[in-house]
Amino acid sequence: MAGKTEFDAGLTREAVIEAVKLGGGEFTKRELARALALKGMDAKRALKDALAVLVEDGTITRSNSKTYRLPGALPAVSVVEISGRDNDGELLAEPARRDGGPIPTIRLAPGEGAGGKGTPAIGVGDKALVRLALQEDGSYEARLIKKLGQSAHKLLCVLRKPQSGPFRLQPVDRRSRHELVPAKGEAEKAKDGDLVLCQIARERRHGLKTAEIVEVIGDVSAPGAGSLIALYSHGVPQGFSETELREAETAPVAKQGQREDLRALPLITIDPDDAKDHDDAIWAEADKDPKNPGGWQVIVAIADVAAYVKSDGALDRGAFKRGNSVYLPDRVVPMLPERLSNDLCSLREKEDRPCLAVRMVFDKTGNKRSHRFLRGWMRSAAKLSYTQAQTAIDGGDGGPANVLLNDVLKPLWGAYFACREARNRREPLEIDSPERRVRVGQDGTVIGVETRQRFDAHKLVEEFMIQANVCAAESLEQKNAPLIYRVHEPPSREKIDALADFLPTVGMKWARGNSVETGRFNQLLKQAVTSEHYATINEVVLRSQSQAVYDTDNRGHFGLNLRRYGHFTSPIRRYADLTVHRALIRALNLGDDGQTDAERSRLTVIAEDITHSERRAMAAERDAVDRFIAAYLADKVGAEFPGRITGVTRFGCFVRLDETGADGLVPISRLGEERFEHDESAHALIGLQTGSRYRLGMAVNVRIDEAQPVTGGLLLDLLTEPEKGEKPKGRHRGRTGGPPNGRRSGKPWKKGRRR
């Protein structure tokens, strides 16, 4: 029946499929008949028969609402979640709910979701109702119908009293440029400079919208305001209900009971210097089995949160609502109340604690021979920091770590070196992505921004946690028990094509026909290490990757190059791990407090919700960092800094400052007298008169023109001359134009000062 096979009444297979495609998943049989200009009962019966044939052979699908669409195609009107931005700064989205299979590329149409006149701009983690249009390359263009959720109706603003005129409400979102007017009597609820949560009171055809003040949060200039703005802006739940707190305070302390006694083993915790909760402890020794010469035994013991957080109790419902802990520069918003997160569930030094542990056996080259899960009773021998453990193993003074050097640390490092061999053979993705830490003083102000050092001690703990997570997924699969996987899919074809198109511009290439594997990315990055374009290539490779999600459908973890992976090691701060703990307890008969039938039936919904919670937390964490760094740089306006272009768009370029990692915008209108346009394939802004260019990854010097702590925005002036290039030979596909580059009023352009 392929091609133009005829149905009755002259209908062709191709014509029916095209009509279904035209409907975008919204056409019923009646609307399809109208689209095909069918008249008369015979023609409509023929269409009914044709649709039945196409549904039966899987060419099209029929929904419960009796509409037809192509398999894998999205409905024309869909709920999506904003997932990130592409290399050009355009917002990307994913279906809020999907039926498995590859995730289609959804890109918001230019200008969509930008906000305006009191409407907040849409951002990463937000959900929206959109109308989708299928593009020729199989992607979708989305146009916003409305933003969903609380943020669609409430805005975070600062109440301001201008020198002349009435009070105004200024949205803190840097993309919302239009102020609001407090409704009558509302301004009396707060003081000038207060951070307030507002709700639109009345729509107006002309002029500014009016708003009511729902909640007064505090002084926007106070220390910590950056965190509060980020939390409120992204709807991160804060605090605990009275029921949760009461349940935590009255929770009976766990007893050893039938648990396996591990207190004779010197399990230790290794965490950041400022860690307050301790999820995991580790121990290793040489395997005494003569059949495994040179092998190792490793135990990873994890806080037994399931012993305290009962399924569907108040604590459980609250933890699910939060999804995870949120880590901001000056505070932590915990998933669980302090009595659990910092006390009963935390593996504190020299105190008995319940745990769920896995004993793993590796051969001398790091291959896992076996593993076994157990419900344990442990006592941490020491609480070490990464710095202490690394200093001791390197022969320095690591304080309390030196006492444990021979009996505890050296066996751990021996087991790690074996596992590292296996890791190197596996070839996980090795992207250079330094983590920056904002250091906040006791008064809440920023005292510096530093790059976190990454020791072997970090890699050791990380590798043992990865191995434990793999064991969790394997054990549950062996018992045919459903679980929530941590899924990281390979890059989409569109992203690989974009990478392949870009690499020749920096003298490198990507063979499109070969399979996409982590080793190919690693080889590319190794080749680029000595190149001036290494930072650019590293950035482009990073952006080509998919975002990890939680899902009950196992599609592997591309970045780690693992076939199965389930988060197990951080139940104090991640709800996903708690579900895996309960699943293990039930599947392996480790107690009567395991996964319930009700929870098991909801795993797919739980996975979708905690994926959203994670995105929400990540967005809040990024926003808070941006605001703290903007506050740090506010008194450095006019100062010059080196940086690198990390993004080019039709409206300008983004520059990341080397010292702080802060990202600022250089508007295209500030690039001088020449008109620049965006060349998407070259990831560059190109001058139309001379061909000079500002490209992704280019090292530049900038001057800070504005730093806004309230919005986290940095506005920069570019001081570096563009690179020379060939004059463009007219417009071509892939170019998007920006506005003419005019001078800023009252500030003449000069060489070296690009206004």
Short mmCIF file of C-alpha atoms in Angstrom, two decimals, residues 174-497:
data_model
loop_
_atom_site.label_atom_id
_atom_site.label_comp_id
_atom_site.label_asym_id
_atom_site.label_seq_id
_atom_site.Cartn_x
_atom_site.Cartn_y
_atom_site.Cartn_z
CA ARG A 174 15.80 41.23 33.42
CA ARG A 175 13.72 40.32 30.35
CA SER A 176 10.59 42.13 31.63
CA ARG A 177 11.07 45.78 30.76
CA HIS A 178 7.65 47.21 31.57
CA GLU A 179 6.78 48.51 35.00
CA LEU A 180 3.47 48.11 36.82
CA VAL A 181 1.43 50.61 38.79
CA PRO A 182 0.36 49.66 42.34
CA ALA A 183 -3.45 49.57 42.59
CA LYS A 184 -5.07 52.10 44.85
CA GLY A 185 -3.84 51.70 48.43
CA GLU A 186 -1.38 48.91 47.57
CA ALA A 187 1.79 51.01 47.86
CA GLU A 188 1.05 51.49 51.57
CA LYS A 189 1.72 47.79 52.20
CA ALA A 190 5.48 48.13 51.61
CA LYS A 191 8.38 50.57 51.73
CA ASP A 192 10.41 52.05 48.92
CA GLY A 193 12.94 49.38 47.88
CA ASP A 194 10.97 46.42 49.20
CA LEU A 195 10.85 43.19 47.25
CA VAL A 196 7.19 42.26 46.76
CA LEU A 197 5.16 39.53 45.11
CA CYS A 198 2.45 41.06 42.91
CA GLN A 199 -0.62 39.95 41.06
CA ILE A 200 -2.03 41.72 38.02
CA ALA A 201 -5.14 43.56 39.20
CA ARG A 202 -6.59 44.91 35.98
CA GLU A 203 -5.82 44.61 32.29
CA ARG A 204 -5.56 47.83 30.33
CA ARG A 205 -5.67 48.41 26.63
CA HIS A 206 -3.24 51.31 26.96
CA GLY A 207 -0.68 52.35 29.52
CA LEU A 208 0.81 50.40 32.41
CA LYS A 209 -1.02 47.53 34.08
CA THR A 210 -2.02 47.80 37.72
CA ALA A 211 -1.09 45.21 40.31
CA GLU A 212 -1.89 44.20 43.88
CA ILE A 213 0.85 43.35 46.38
CA VAL A 214 0.31 39.79 47.55
CA GLU A 215 3.35 39.42 49.80
CA VAL A 216 6.14 41.68 51.10
CA ILE A 217 9.37 39.71 51.06
CA GLY A 218 11.92 42.21 52.33
CA ASP A 219 14.48 44.88 51.44
CA VAL A 220 15.90 44.24 47.97
CA SER A 221 19.26 45.69 49.01
CA ALA A 222 19.59 43.38 52.03
CA PRO A 223 22.17 40.58 51.98
CA GLY A 224 20.64 37.43 50.59
CA ALA A 225 18.09 39.21 48.41
CA GLY A 226 19.62 37.54 45.37
CA SER A 227 18.72 34.13 46.73
CA LEU A 228 15.19 35.16 47.69
CA ILE A 229 14.58 36.59 44.23
CA ALA A 230 15.80 33.39 42.59
CA LEU A 231 13.68 31.17 44.83
CA TYR A 232 10.49 33.19 44.40
CA SER A 233 11.04 33.76 40.67
CA HIS A 234 11.22 30.04 39.97
CA GLY A 235 8.59 28.95 42.45
CA VAL A 236 10.95 26.87 44.60
CA PRO A 237 9.01 25.64 47.68
CA GLN A 238 10.47 26.95 50.92
CA GLY A 239 9.96 25.93 54.52
CA PHE A 240 8.05 22.98 55.92
CA SER A 241 4.47 22.52 56.98
CA GLU A 242 3.61 22.09 60.65
CA THR A 243 2.68 18.48 59.90
CA GLU A 244 6.08 17.80 58.33
CA LEU A 245 7.94 19.38 61.24
CA ARG A 246 5.87 17.49 63.78
CA GLU A 247 6.43 14.22 61.94
CA ALA A 248 10.20 14.89 61.86
CA GLU A 249 10.41 15.88 65.53
CA THR A 250 8.43 12.86 66.74
CA ALA A 251 10.14 10.31 64.47
CA PRO A 252 11.45 7.45 66.63
CA VAL A 253 15.20 6.93 66.43
CA ALA A 254 16.03 3.86 64.32
CA LYS A 255 17.25 0.72 66.08
CA GLN A 256 19.78 -1.82 64.90
CA GLY A 257 17.31 -4.71 64.91
CA GLN A 258 18.14 -7.24 62.17
CA ARG A 259 20.54 -4.90 60.39
CA GLU A 260 24.01 -6.14 59.52
CA ASP A 261 26.55 -4.61 61.94
CA LEU A 262 29.20 -2.65 60.04
CA ARG A 263 30.56 -0.68 62.99
CA ALA A 264 33.86 -2.57 63.02
CA LEU A 265 34.67 -1.25 59.55
CA PRO A 266 36.30 2.22 59.36
CA LEU A 267 33.78 3.72 56.95
CA ILE A 268 34.49 7.42 56.43
CA THR A 269 32.70 10.38 54.86
CA ILE A 270 34.55 12.69 52.44
CA ASP A 271 32.69 15.90 51.59
CA PRO A 272 33.22 19.60 50.83
CA ASP A 273 34.60 21.70 53.68
CA ASP A 274 31.23 23.30 54.43
CA ALA A 275 29.02 20.20 54.12
CA LYS A 276 26.37 19.84 56.84
CA ASP A 277 24.71 16.62 55.74
CA HIS A 278 26.55 13.42 54.90
CA ASP A 279 24.73 11.00 52.58
CA ASP A 280 27.53 8.56 51.87
CA ALA A 281 30.43 6.76 53.50
CA ILE A 282 33.07 4.55 51.88
CA TRP A 283 35.52 1.81 52.79
CA ALA A 284 37.86 -0.47 50.85
CA GLU A 285 40.35 -3.25 51.40
CA ALA A 286 42.31 -5.71 49.28
CA ASP A 287 40.20 -8.76 48.44
CA LYS A 288 41.40 -11.80 50.39
CA ASP A 289 39.88 -14.26 47.91
CA PRO A 290 42.78 -16.19 46.27
CA LYS A 291 40.66 -16.40 43.10
CA ASN A 292 40.81 -12.60 42.79
CA PRO A 293 44.52 -11.68 43.10
CA GLY A 294 45.06 -7.93 43.24
CA GLY A 295 41.30 -7.37 43.55
CA TRP A 296 39.41 -5.09 45.90
CA GLN A 297 36.33 -5.00 48.07
CA VAL A 298 34.52 -1.68 48.36
CA ILE A 299 31.54 -0.75 50.52
CA VAL A 300 29.43 2.31 49.77
CA ALA A 301 27.05 2.99 52.67
CA ILE A 302 24.20 5.46 52.13
CA ALA A 303 22.00 7.17 54.70
CA ASP A 304 18.84 5.09 55.21
CA VAL A 305 16.28 7.84 54.68
CA ALA A 306 13.53 5.28 54.00
CA ALA A 307 13.75 4.29 57.68
CA TYR A 308 12.43 7.74 58.61
CA VAL A 309 10.44 9.00 55.60
CA LYS A 310 7.46 6.68 55.23
CA SER A 311 5.68 6.40 51.91
CA ASP A 312 2.81 8.92 51.56
CA GLY A 313 3.45 10.50 54.95
CA ALA A 314 3.71 14.26 55.36
CA LEU A 315 7.51 14.16 55.04
CA ASP A 316 7.25 12.07 51.90
CA ARG A 317 4.69 14.35 50.27
CA GLY A 318 6.77 17.42 51.11
CA ALA A 319 9.97 15.84 49.80
CA PHE A 320 8.23 14.91 46.55
CA LYS A 321 6.92 18.47 46.17
CA ARG A 322 10.44 19.88 46.55
CA GLY A 323 12.07 17.10 44.51
CA ASN A 324 15.57 17.95 45.67
CA SER A 325 17.59 20.31 47.81
CA VAL A 326 18.58 23.63 46.26
CA TYR A 327 22.09 24.99 46.78
CA LEU A 328 22.52 28.77 46.61
CA PRO A 329 25.62 30.86 47.39
CA ASP A 330 24.46 31.81 50.88
CA ARG A 331 22.06 29.04 51.86
CA VAL A 332 20.65 25.60 51.23
CA VAL A 333 16.93 24.97 50.77
CA PRO A 334 16.78 21.37 52.02
CA MET A 335 14.44 18.66 50.79
CA LEU A 336 14.00 17.34 54.34
CA PRO A 337 13.73 19.12 57.72
CA GLU A 338 16.96 19.72 59.60
CA ARG A 339 16.32 17.05 62.23
CA LEU A 340 16.55 14.47 59.47
CA SER A 341 18.94 16.04 56.95
CA ASN A 342 21.56 17.19 59.46
CA ASP A 343 20.94 14.71 62.29
CA LEU A 344 19.07 11.41 62.18
CA CYS A 345 19.76 10.63 58.51
CA SER A 346 23.22 12.18 58.34
CA LEU A 347 26.17 9.78 58.72
CA ARG A 348 27.75 11.79 61.51
CA GLU A 349 31.18 11.03 62.86
CA LYS A 350 31.33 8.55 65.79
CA GLU A 351 27.54 8.14 65.90
CA ASP A 352 25.52 5.00 65.12
CA ARG A 353 23.39 5.36 62.02
CA PRO A 354 21.17 3.10 59.86
CA CYS A 355 22.32 2.71 56.27
CA LEU A 356 21.58 0.94 53.01
CA ALA A 357 24.90 -0.34 51.71
CA VAL A 358 26.33 -2.18 48.74
CA ARG A 359 29.42 -4.37 48.97
CA MET A 360 31.19 -4.53 45.60
CA VAL A 361 34.07 -6.76 44.50
CA PHE A 362 36.41 -5.63 41.70
CA ASP A 363 39.31 -7.40 40.01
CA LYS A 364 42.71 -5.77 39.71
CA THR A 365 41.74 -3.95 36.50
CA GLY A 366 38.51 -2.53 37.90
CA ASN A 367 36.00 -4.96 36.41
CA LYS A 368 33.14 -5.60 38.85
CA ARG A 369 32.88 -9.29 39.74
CA SER A 370 29.91 -9.15 42.09
CA HIS A 371 27.87 -6.97 44.42
CA ARG A 372 25.40 -7.39 47.29
CA PHE A 373 23.02 -4.92 48.95
CA LEU A 374 22.40 -4.98 52.69
CA ARG A 375 20.57 -3.04 55.38
CA GLY A 376 23.35 -1.97 57.73
CA TRP A 377 24.18 -0.36 61.06
CA MET A 378 27.32 1.79 60.86
CA ARG A 379 29.43 4.33 62.72
CA SER A 380 31.49 6.79 60.65
CA ALA A 381 35.15 6.60 61.71
CA ALA A 382 35.91 10.12 60.52
CA LYS A 383 34.47 13.15 58.77
CA LEU A 384 37.04 14.33 56.22
CA SER A 385 37.04 17.09 53.66
CA TYR A 386 38.30 16.53 50.11
CA THR A 387 41.24 18.81 50.87
CA GLN A 388 42.22 16.88 54.01
CA ALA A 389 42.02 13.49 52.30
CA GLN A 390 44.00 14.65 49.25
CA THR A 391 46.65 16.43 51.33
CA ALA A 392 47.23 13.32 53.45
CA ILE A 393 47.51 10.98 50.44
CA ASP A 394 49.94 13.45 48.83
CA GLY A 395 52.21 13.32 51.90
CA GLY A 396 51.19 16.60 53.49
CA ASP A 397 49.49 17.54 56.74
CA GLY A 398 45.85 16.59 56.27
CA GLY A 399 45.03 16.89 59.96
CA PRO A 400 42.74 14.01 61.04
CA ALA A 401 43.22 12.32 57.65
CA ASN A 402 46.87 11.48 58.42
CA VAL A 403 45.85 9.11 61.21
CA LEU A 404 43.83 7.11 58.66
CA LEU A 405 46.43 7.20 55.91
CA ASN A 406 47.70 3.61 55.89
CA ASP A 407 44.66 1.65 57.06
CA VAL A 408 41.87 3.59 55.35
CA LEU A 409 42.98 6.06 52.69
CA LYS A 410 45.61 4.00 50.87
CA PRO A 411 43.24 1.03 50.34
CA LEU A 412 40.59 3.46 49.07
CA TRP A 413 43.05 4.94 46.58
CA GLY A 414 44.20 1.46 45.53
CA ALA A 415 40.62 0.43 44.77
CA TYR A 416 40.03 3.72 42.97
CA PHE A 417 43.08 3.30 40.72
CA ALA A 418 41.75 -0.13 39.69
CA CYS A 419 38.28 1.28 38.97
CA ARG A 420 39.87 4.17 37.10
CA GLU A 421 41.39 1.68 34.65
CA ALA A 422 37.92 0.33 33.90
CA ARG A 423 36.55 3.86 33.62
CA ASN A 424 39.24 4.77 31.09
CA ARG A 425 38.35 1.71 29.04
CA ARG A 426 34.68 2.67 29.19
CA GLU A 427 35.47 6.20 27.98
CA PRO A 428 32.81 8.41 29.54
CA LEU A 429 32.48 11.90 28.15
CA GLU A 430 35.32 14.14 29.39
CA ILE A 431 34.18 17.75 28.97
CA ASP A 432 36.22 20.44 30.70
CA SER A 433 33.60 22.35 32.68
CA PRO A 434 35.15 24.14 35.67
CA GLU A 435 32.80 24.81 38.56
CA ARG A 436 32.89 28.26 40.13
CA ARG A 437 31.97 28.97 43.71
CA VAL A 438 30.69 32.30 45.01
CA ARG A 439 32.18 32.91 48.46
CA VAL A 440 29.82 34.77 50.76
CA GLY A 441 30.92 36.36 54.03
CA GLN A 442 29.06 36.24 57.33
CA ASP A 443 27.36 39.53 56.52
CA GLY A 444 25.90 38.02 53.33
CA THR A 445 28.06 39.99 50.90
CA VAL A 446 30.22 38.41 48.21
CA ILE A 447 33.91 38.31 49.13
CA GLY A 448 35.12 36.51 46.04
CA VAL A 449 34.51 34.08 43.21
CA GLU A 450 36.79 31.08 42.86
CA THR A 451 37.13 27.99 40.70
CA ARG A 452 36.62 24.82 42.69
CA GLN A 453 39.72 22.66 42.68
CA ARG A 454 39.11 19.09 41.57
CA PHE A 455 41.32 16.52 43.28
CA ASP A 456 41.66 12.77 42.90
CA ALA A 457 39.67 12.68 46.15
CA HIS A 458 36.68 14.12 44.28
CA LYS A 459 37.08 11.64 41.43
CA LEU A 460 37.45 8.74 43.87
CA VAL A 461 34.17 9.46 45.64
CA GLU A 462 32.44 10.17 42.33
CA GLU A 463 33.60 6.86 40.80
CA PHE A 464 32.46 4.78 43.79
CA MET A 465 29.08 6.54 43.74
CA ILE A 466 28.72 5.80 40.01
CA GLN A 467 29.48 2.13 40.62
CA ALA A 468 26.90 1.99 43.43
CA ASN A 469 24.29 3.61 41.19
CA VAL A 470 24.92 1.03 38.49
CA CYS A 471 24.56 -1.78 41.05
CA ALA A 472 21.20 -0.38 42.15
CA ALA A 473 19.83 -0.43 38.60
CA GLU A 474 21.24 -3.91 37.94
CA SER A 475 19.77 -5.42 41.09
CA LEU A 476 16.31 -4.02 40.42
CA GLU A 477 16.36 -5.17 36.81
CA GLN A 478 17.37 -8.67 37.93
CA LYS A 479 14.28 -8.72 40.15
CA ASN A 480 12.10 -7.32 37.34
CA ALA A 481 11.29 -4.40 39.64
CA PRO A 482 10.39 -1.06 38.03
CA LEU A 483 12.60 1.87 38.91
CA ILE A 484 13.36 5.46 38.02
CA TYR A 485 16.49 5.60 35.88
CA ARG A 486 18.80 8.54 35.38
CA VAL A 487 18.67 8.83 31.59
CA HIS A 488 21.03 10.78 29.37
CA GLU A 489 20.33 10.29 25.68
CA PRO A 490 22.84 10.77 22.86
CA PRO A 491 22.86 14.14 21.08
CA SER A 492 20.10 14.65 18.54
CA ARG A 493 20.85 14.46 14.83
CA GLU A 494 20.17 18.18 14.55
CA LYS A 495 22.81 18.99 17.17
CA ILE A 496 25.35 16.65 15.58
CA ASP A 497 24.71 18.26 12.18
#
